[in-house]
Structures are given as C-alpha cells and as structure tokens.
mmCIF file with all atom_site columns, C-alpha atoms in Angstrom:
data_model
loop_
_atom_site.group_PDB
_atom_site.id
_atom_site.type_symbol
_atom_site.label_atom_id
_atom_site.label_alt_id
_atom_site.label_comp_id
_atom_site.label_asym_id
_atom_site.label_entity_id
_atom_site.label_seq_id
_atom_site.pdbx_PDB_ins_code
_atom_site.Cartn_x
_atom_site.Cartn_y
_atom_site.Cartn_z
_atom_site.occupancy
_atom_site.B_iso_or_equiv
_atom_site.pdbx_formal_charge
_atom_site.auth_seq_id
_atom_site.auth_comp_id
_atom_site.auth_asym_id
_atom_site.auth_atom_id
_atom_site.pdbx_PDB_model_num
ATOM 1   C CA . MET A 1 1   ? -68.529 -23.020 18.353 1.00 0.00 ? 1   MET A CA 1
ATOM 2   C CA . MET A 1 2   ? -65.994 -21.046 20.067 1.00 0.00 ? 2   MET A CA 1
ATOM 3   C CA . LEU A 1 3   ? -62.063 -21.465 20.315 1.00 0.00 ? 3   LEU A CA 1
ATOM 4   C CA . THR A 1 4   ? -59.565 -19.392 22.891 1.00 0.00 ? 4   THR A CA 1
ATOM 5   C CA . THR A 1 5   ? -55.955 -19.879 23.165 1.00 0.00 ? 5   THR A CA 1
ATOM 6   C CA . SER A 1 6   ? -54.358 -17.283 25.139 1.00 0.00 ? 6   SER A CA 1
ATOM 7   C CA . THR A 1 7   ? -49.886 -16.760 25.955 1.00 0.00 ? 7   THR A CA 1
ATOM 8   C CA . GLU A 1 8   ? -47.789 -14.739 28.412 1.00 0.00 ? 8   GLU A CA 1
ATOM 9   C CA . ALA A 1 9   ? -45.056 -12.126 26.481 1.00 0.00 ? 9   ALA A CA 1
ATOM 10  C CA . ARG A 1 10  ? -42.312 -11.225 27.880 1.00 0.00 ? 10  ARG A CA 1
ATOM 11  C CA . ALA A 1 11  ? -43.368 -7.810  25.990 1.00 0.00 ? 11  ALA A CA 1
ATOM 12  C CA . SER A 1 12  ? -44.735 -4.505  26.806 1.00 0.00 ? 12  SER A CA 1
ATOM 13  C CA . ARG A 1 13  ? -48.527 -3.803  25.823 1.00 0.00 ? 13  ARG A CA 1
ATOM 14  C CA . ALA A 1 14  ? -47.729 -1.123  23.222 1.00 0.00 ? 14  ALA A CA 1
ATOM 15  C CA . ALA A 1 15  ? -45.064 -3.569  21.845 1.00 0.00 ? 15  ALA A CA 1
ATOM 16  C CA . THR A 1 16  ? -47.060 -6.584  21.448 1.00 0.00 ? 16  THR A CA 1
ATOM 17  C CA . TRP A 1 17  ? -49.984 -4.110  19.877 1.00 0.00 ? 17  TRP A CA 1
ATOM 18  C CA . THR A 1 18  ? -47.625 -2.813  17.396 1.00 0.00 ? 18  THR A CA 1
ATOM 19  C CA . ALA A 1 19  ? -47.029 -6.141  15.861 1.00 0.00 ? 19  ALA A CA 1
ATOM 20  C CA . LEU A 1 20  ? -50.746 -7.010  16.182 1.00 0.00 ? 20  LEU A CA 1
ATOM 21  C CA . ARG A 1 21  ? -52.177 -4.199  14.429 1.00 0.00 ? 21  ARG A CA 1
ATOM 22  C CA . ASP A 1 22  ? -50.025 -4.367  11.198 1.00 0.00 ? 22  ASP A CA 1
ATOM 23  C CA . VAL A 1 23  ? -51.968 -7.050  9.781  1.00 0.00 ? 23  VAL A CA 1
ATOM 24  C CA . THR A 1 24  ? -50.166 -7.111  6.964  1.00 0.00 ? 24  THR A CA 1
ATOM 25  C CA . ASP A 1 25  ? -46.671 -8.400  8.407  1.00 0.00 ? 25  ASP A CA 1
ATOM 26  C CA . TRP A 1 26  ? -48.772 -11.269 10.109 1.00 0.00 ? 26  TRP A CA 1
ATOM 27  C CA . PRO A 1 27  ? -47.255 -13.449 7.292  1.00 0.00 ? 27  PRO A CA 1
ATOM 28  C CA . ARG A 1 28  ? -43.937 -12.883 8.474  1.00 0.00 ? 28  ARG A CA 1
ATOM 29  C CA . TRP A 1 29  ? -44.645 -14.083 12.046 1.00 0.00 ? 29  TRP A CA 1
ATOM 30  C CA . THR A 1 30  ? -47.293 -17.008 11.756 1.00 0.00 ? 30  THR A CA 1
ATOM 31  C CA . ARG A 1 31  ? -47.329 -19.945 8.813  1.00 0.00 ? 31  ARG A CA 1
ATOM 32  C CA . SER A 1 32  ? -51.262 -19.806 9.113  1.00 0.00 ? 32  SER A CA 1
ATOM 33  C CA . MET A 1 33  ? -51.170 -17.013 6.794  1.00 0.00 ? 33  MET A CA 1
ATOM 34  C CA . THR A 1 34  ? -50.219 -17.148 3.476  1.00 0.00 ? 34  THR A CA 1
ATOM 35  C CA . SER A 1 35  ? -51.002 -13.302 2.555  1.00 0.00 ? 35  SER A CA 1
ATOM 36  C CA . VAL A 1 36  ? -52.717 -10.527 4.560  1.00 0.00 ? 36  VAL A CA 1
ATOM 37  C CA . GLU A 1 37  ? -54.087 -7.346  1.694  1.00 0.00 ? 37  GLU A CA 1
ATOM 38  C CA . ARG A 1 38  ? -55.419 -4.248  3.003  1.00 0.00 ? 38  ARG A CA 1
ATOM 39  C CA . LEU A 1 39  ? -58.449 -3.168  1.607  1.00 0.00 ? 39  LEU A CA 1
ATOM 40  C CA . ASP A 1 40  ? -58.368 0.350   2.453  1.00 0.00 ? 40  ASP A CA 1
ATOM 41  C CA . ASP A 1 41  ? -55.293 2.986   3.581  1.00 0.00 ? 41  ASP A CA 1
ATOM 42  C CA . GLY A 1 42  ? -54.292 4.176   7.057  1.00 0.00 ? 42  GLY A CA 1
ATOM 43  C CA . PRO A 1 43  ? -54.028 2.373   10.437 1.00 0.00 ? 43  PRO A CA 1
ATOM 44  C CA . LEU A 1 44  ? -56.232 -0.454  10.862 1.00 0.00 ? 44  LEU A CA 1
ATOM 45  C CA . ARG A 1 45  ? -59.263 1.004   12.589 1.00 0.00 ? 45  ARG A CA 1
ATOM 46  C CA . LEU A 1 46  ? -63.035 0.115   12.969 1.00 0.00 ? 46  LEU A CA 1
ATOM 47  C CA . GLY A 1 47  ? -64.631 -0.584  9.705  1.00 0.00 ? 47  GLY A CA 1
ATOM 48  C CA . SER A 1 48  ? -60.818 -1.344  8.078  1.00 0.00 ? 48  SER A CA 1
ATOM 49  C CA . ARG A 1 49  ? -61.061 -4.654  5.815  1.00 0.00 ? 49  ARG A CA 1
ATOM 50  C CA . ALA A 1 50  ? -58.392 -7.234  4.660  1.00 0.00 ? 50  ALA A CA 1
ATOM 51  C CA . ARG A 1 51  ? -58.285 -10.293 2.297  1.00 0.00 ? 51  ARG A CA 1
ATOM 52  C CA . ILE A 1 52  ? -56.710 -12.913 4.309  1.00 0.00 ? 52  ILE A CA 1
ATOM 53  C CA . LYS A 1 53  ? -55.422 -16.219 2.513  1.00 0.00 ? 53  LYS A CA 1
ATOM 54  C CA . GLN A 1 54  ? -54.570 -18.741 4.642  1.00 0.00 ? 54  GLN A CA 1
ATOM 55  C CA . PRO A 1 55  ? -53.225 -22.578 3.766  1.00 0.00 ? 55  PRO A CA 1
ATOM 56  C CA . GLY A 1 56  ? -56.017 -24.783 2.088  1.00 0.00 ? 56  GLY A CA 1
ATOM 57  C CA . MET A 1 57  ? -58.612 -22.029 2.367  1.00 0.00 ? 57  MET A CA 1
ATOM 58  C CA . ALA A 1 58  ? -60.054 -19.666 -0.151 1.00 0.00 ? 58  ALA A CA 1
ATOM 59  C CA . PRO A 1 59  ? -59.257 -16.052 0.498  1.00 0.00 ? 59  PRO A CA 1
ATOM 60  C CA . LEU A 1 60  ? -61.578 -14.401 2.707  1.00 0.00 ? 60  LEU A CA 1
ATOM 61  C CA . VAL A 1 61  ? -62.471 -10.980 3.458  1.00 0.00 ? 61  VAL A CA 1
ATOM 62  C CA . TRP A 1 62  ? -62.952 -9.881  6.933  1.00 0.00 ? 62  TRP A CA 1
ATOM 63  C CA . GLU A 1 63  ? -64.133 -6.239  8.455  1.00 0.00 ? 63  GLU A CA 1
ATOM 64  C CA . VAL A 1 64  ? -62.939 -4.738  11.677 1.00 0.00 ? 64  VAL A CA 1
ATOM 65  C CA . THR A 1 65  ? -66.140 -4.814  13.977 1.00 0.00 ? 65  THR A CA 1
ATOM 66  C CA . THR A 1 66  ? -65.090 -3.886  17.475 1.00 0.00 ? 66  THR A CA 1
ATOM 67  C CA . PHE A 1 67  ? -61.926 -1.780  17.997 1.00 0.00 ? 67  PHE A CA 1
ATOM 68  C CA . ALA A 1 68  ? -60.414 -0.576  21.445 1.00 0.00 ? 68  ALA A CA 1
ATOM 69  C CA . ASP A 1 69  ? -56.891 1.054   20.812 1.00 0.00 ? 69  ASP A CA 1
ATOM 70  C CA . GLU A 1 70  ? -54.310 -0.802  22.401 1.00 0.00 ? 70  GLU A CA 1
ATOM 71  C CA . THR A 1 71  ? -56.442 -3.482  23.880 1.00 0.00 ? 71  THR A CA 1
ATOM 72  C CA . GLU A 1 72  ? -58.342 -5.373  21.427 1.00 0.00 ? 72  GLU A CA 1
ATOM 73  C CA . PHE A 1 73  ? -59.609 -5.469  17.979 1.00 0.00 ? 73  PHE A CA 1
ATOM 74  C CA . SER A 1 74  ? -62.437 -7.635  16.174 1.00 0.00 ? 74  SER A CA 1
ATOM 75  C CA . TRP A 1 75  ? -63.072 -8.832  12.818 1.00 0.00 ? 75  TRP A CA 1
ATOM 76  C CA . THR A 1 76  ? -65.862 -10.594 10.844 1.00 0.00 ? 76  THR A CA 1
ATOM 77  C CA . ASN A 1 77  ? -66.304 -12.786 7.835  1.00 0.00 ? 77  ASN A CA 1
ATOM 78  C CA . HIS A 1 78  ? -69.581 -13.646 6.249  1.00 0.00 ? 78  HIS A CA 1
ATOM 79  C CA . SER A 1 79  ? -69.908 -16.780 4.379  1.00 0.00 ? 79  SER A CA 1
ATOM 80  C CA . PRO A 1 80  ? -72.539 -19.057 3.273  1.00 0.00 ? 80  PRO A CA 1
ATOM 81  C CA . GLY A 1 81  ? -74.019 -20.090 6.695  1.00 0.00 ? 81  GLY A CA 1
ATOM 82  C CA . VAL A 1 82  ? -71.255 -18.802 8.743  1.00 0.00 ? 82  VAL A CA 1
ATOM 83  C CA . ARG A 1 83  ? -70.502 -15.942 10.541 1.00 0.00 ? 83  ARG A CA 1
ATOM 84  C CA . THR A 1 84  ? -66.593 -16.223 12.114 1.00 0.00 ? 84  THR A CA 1
ATOM 85  C CA . VAL A 1 85  ? -65.409 -13.673 14.267 1.00 0.00 ? 85  VAL A CA 1
ATOM 86  C CA . GLY A 1 86  ? -61.832 -12.982 15.089 1.00 0.00 ? 86  GLY A CA 1
ATOM 87  C CA . ARG A 1 87  ? -61.282 -11.690 18.769 1.00 0.00 ? 87  ARG A CA 1
ATOM 88  C CA . HIS A 1 88  ? -57.829 -10.383 19.391 1.00 0.00 ? 88  HIS A CA 1
ATOM 89  C CA . VAL A 1 89  ? -57.519 -9.060  23.222 1.00 0.00 ? 89  VAL A CA 1
ATOM 90  C CA . ILE A 1 90  ? -54.359 -7.615  24.851 1.00 0.00 ? 90  ILE A CA 1
ATOM 91  C CA . ASP A 1 91  ? -53.942 -7.065  28.543 1.00 0.00 ? 91  ASP A CA 1
ATOM 92  C CA . ALA A 1 92  ? -51.084 -5.891  30.255 1.00 0.00 ? 92  ALA A CA 1
ATOM 93  C CA . ASN A 1 93  ? -49.869 -7.853  33.333 1.00 0.00 ? 93  ASN A CA 1
ATOM 94  C CA . PRO A 1 94  ? -48.361 -6.209  36.546 1.00 0.00 ? 94  PRO A CA 1
ATOM 95  C CA . ASP A 1 95  ? -44.855 -7.093  35.867 1.00 0.00 ? 95  ASP A CA 1
ATOM 96  C CA . GLY A 1 96  ? -44.990 -5.349  32.572 1.00 0.00 ? 96  GLY A CA 1
ATOM 97  C CA . SER A 1 97  ? -45.414 -8.352  30.422 1.00 0.00 ? 97  SER A CA 1
ATOM 98  C CA . THR A 1 98  ? -48.701 -9.419  28.289 1.00 0.00 ? 98  THR A CA 1
ATOM 99  C CA . ARG A 1 99  ? -51.478 -11.438 28.135 1.00 0.00 ? 99  ARG A CA 1
ATOM 100 C CA . ILE A 1 100 ? -52.399 -12.316 24.750 1.00 0.00 ? 100 ILE A CA 1
ATOM 101 C CA . THR A 1 101 ? -56.081 -14.020 23.852 1.00 0.00 ? 101 THR A CA 1
ATOM 102 C CA . LEU A 1 102 ? -56.886 -15.120 20.596 1.00 0.00 ? 102 LEU A CA 1
ATOM 103 C CA . GLU A 1 103 ? -60.818 -16.097 19.946 1.00 0.00 ? 103 GLU A CA 1
ATOM 104 C CA . LEU A 1 104 ? -62.272 -17.877 16.936 1.00 0.00 ? 104 LEU A CA 1
ATOM 105 C CA . HIS A 1 105 ? -66.229 -17.638 16.846 1.00 0.00 ? 105 HIS A CA 1
ATOM 106 C CA . GLN A 1 106 ? -68.479 -18.918 14.260 1.00 0.00 ? 106 GLN A CA 1
ATOM 107 C CA . THR A 1 107 ? -71.987 -19.074 14.393 1.00 0.00 ? 107 THR A CA 1
ATOM 108 C CA . GLY A 1 108 ? -74.872 -19.890 11.553 1.00 0.00 ? 108 GLY A CA 1
ATOM 109 C CA . PRO A 1 109 ? -76.701 -23.123 10.427 1.00 0.00 ? 109 PRO A CA 1
ATOM 110 C CA . LEU A 1 110 ? -73.256 -24.418 9.029  1.00 0.00 ? 110 LEU A CA 1
ATOM 111 C CA . ALA A 1 111 ? -71.184 -23.662 12.266 1.00 0.00 ? 111 ALA A CA 1
ATOM 112 C CA . GLY A 1 112 ? -71.345 -27.150 13.425 1.00 0.00 ? 112 GLY A CA 1
ATOM 113 C CA . LEU A 1 113 ? -70.088 -28.849 10.503 1.00 0.00 ? 113 LEU A CA 1
ATOM 114 C CA . LEU A 1 114 ? -67.428 -26.554 9.763  1.00 0.00 ? 114 LEU A CA 1
ATOM 115 C CA . ASN A 1 115 ? -66.183 -27.572 13.114 1.00 0.00 ? 115 ASN A CA 1
ATOM 116 C CA . LEU A 1 116 ? -66.025 -31.077 12.440 1.00 0.00 ? 116 LEU A CA 1
ATOM 117 C CA . VAL A 1 117 ? -64.577 -30.670 9.443  1.00 0.00 ? 117 VAL A CA 1
ATOM 118 C CA . PHE A 1 118 ? -61.977 -28.171 9.959  1.00 0.00 ? 118 PHE A CA 1
ATOM 119 C CA . GLY A 1 119 ? -62.223 -27.322 14.300 1.00 0.00 ? 119 GLY A CA 1
ATOM 120 C CA . ARG A 1 120 ? -58.313 -29.145 14.304 1.00 0.00 ? 120 ARG A CA 1
ATOM 121 C CA . ARG A 1 121 ? -57.150 -26.867 11.721 1.00 0.00 ? 121 ARG A CA 1
ATOM 122 C CA . ASN A 1 122 ? -58.310 -23.957 12.995 1.00 0.00 ? 122 ASN A CA 1
ATOM 123 C CA . ARG A 1 123 ? -57.009 -24.651 16.483 1.00 0.00 ? 123 ARG A CA 1
ATOM 124 C CA . ARG A 1 124 ? -53.859 -25.126 15.043 1.00 0.00 ? 124 ARG A CA 1
ATOM 125 C CA . TYR A 1 125 ? -54.165 -22.238 13.545 1.00 0.00 ? 125 TYR A CA 1
ATOM 126 C CA . LEU A 1 126 ? -54.953 -19.979 16.590 1.00 0.00 ? 126 LEU A CA 1
ATOM 127 C CA . GLU A 1 127 ? -52.219 -21.762 18.548 1.00 0.00 ? 127 GLU A CA 1
ATOM 128 C CA . LEU A 1 128 ? -49.770 -20.894 15.434 1.00 0.00 ? 128 LEU A CA 1
ATOM 129 C CA . GLU A 1 129 ? -50.908 -16.847 15.577 1.00 0.00 ? 129 GLU A CA 1
ATOM 130 C CA . ALA A 1 130 ? -50.713 -16.973 19.575 1.00 0.00 ? 130 ALA A CA 1
ATOM 131 C CA . ALA A 1 131 ? -47.097 -18.032 19.295 1.00 0.00 ? 131 ALA A CA 1
ATOM 132 C CA . GLY A 1 132 ? -46.126 -15.781 16.536 1.00 0.00 ? 132 GLY A CA 1
ATOM 133 C CA . LEU A 1 133 ? -47.855 -12.753 18.034 1.00 0.00 ? 133 LEU A CA 1
ATOM 134 C CA . LYS A 1 134 ? -45.587 -13.436 21.522 1.00 0.00 ? 134 LYS A CA 1
ATOM 135 C CA . ALA A 1 135 ? -42.467 -13.696 19.318 1.00 0.00 ? 135 ALA A CA 1
ATOM 136 C CA . ALA A 1 136 ? -42.722 -10.576 17.205 1.00 0.00 ? 136 ALA A CA 1
ATOM 137 C CA . SER A 1 137 ? -43.888 -8.794  20.378 1.00 0.00 ? 137 SER A CA 1
ATOM 138 C CA . GLU A 1 138 ? -40.948 -9.864  22.520 1.00 0.00 ? 138 GLU A CA 1
ATOM 139 C CA . ALA A 1 139 ? -38.391 -9.362  19.302 1.00 0.00 ? 139 ALA A CA 1
ATOM 140 C CA . ALA A 1 140 ? -39.606 -5.718  19.193 1.00 0.00 ? 140 ALA A CA 1
#
C-alpha cells in the first residue's frame, strides 16, 4: 500500500527543511501527532529514532533509514506483520517556493488488511502533515 500527497509552499527549501527536521515540534503544527519524543540527541540524521504518538494509535518507534540534508528523509517502523516507511521530500521550485511530497508505504502480510481498516485515517493524517508543514514553513 502506498499513499502520497504533495503541496506547494511559499517558503524556501531551507525554511521548509528547518520545520521538517525539528520533528519534536510537529505536534504544534499538525493535529495528526500528539507527541514526538526523540530517543537520541543532536540533529536529525541517519539512524535517529523517535517515539511518535498519534491520535487513536499506540506509540510507535521510528528510525531514520535514509537522509539527504535539506532534501529528504525517510523513517521506518517495524510492527508485527507490517513494515511502514514514511518519506518526506522537499524540492526547490525555480521561483523560490518549495514542493513538499509526503509518502507512506506499507508492506508485509498485514499491509492490505491495515489499509482496509486504517487507510482513510492514514490518508487524512498524511494530508494534515503536508498542510501543517506548508503552514509552518511559510510562517518561518
């Protein structure tokens, strides 16, 4: 199962990246996150881990599995029967604005069932996160 959403922000890539990289601040600008607790110190990087609590879900630990400074990062959660990857991509547009693309990819024997049960909520959360990141980056 793959979900994706994109939006354009009237903000520089640097401003958008700053908002995106500060994952502990996400609950301030998206209703899809109740809390984000970093499990390590320093700036977000390959191998960083965070415990995320979302409305209606048990807390999950995510680990950054790909990282390209000021461009994108992905993090992965492994739960019984499903592997979930959240990818966050920031592209600079020629006019100085930014294109934000968020993806959620689930694989494993339970991925299809989870999509049937939680697909609508997952789409809504992805859209809330894109809209929140857009607003946070434009306000910077």
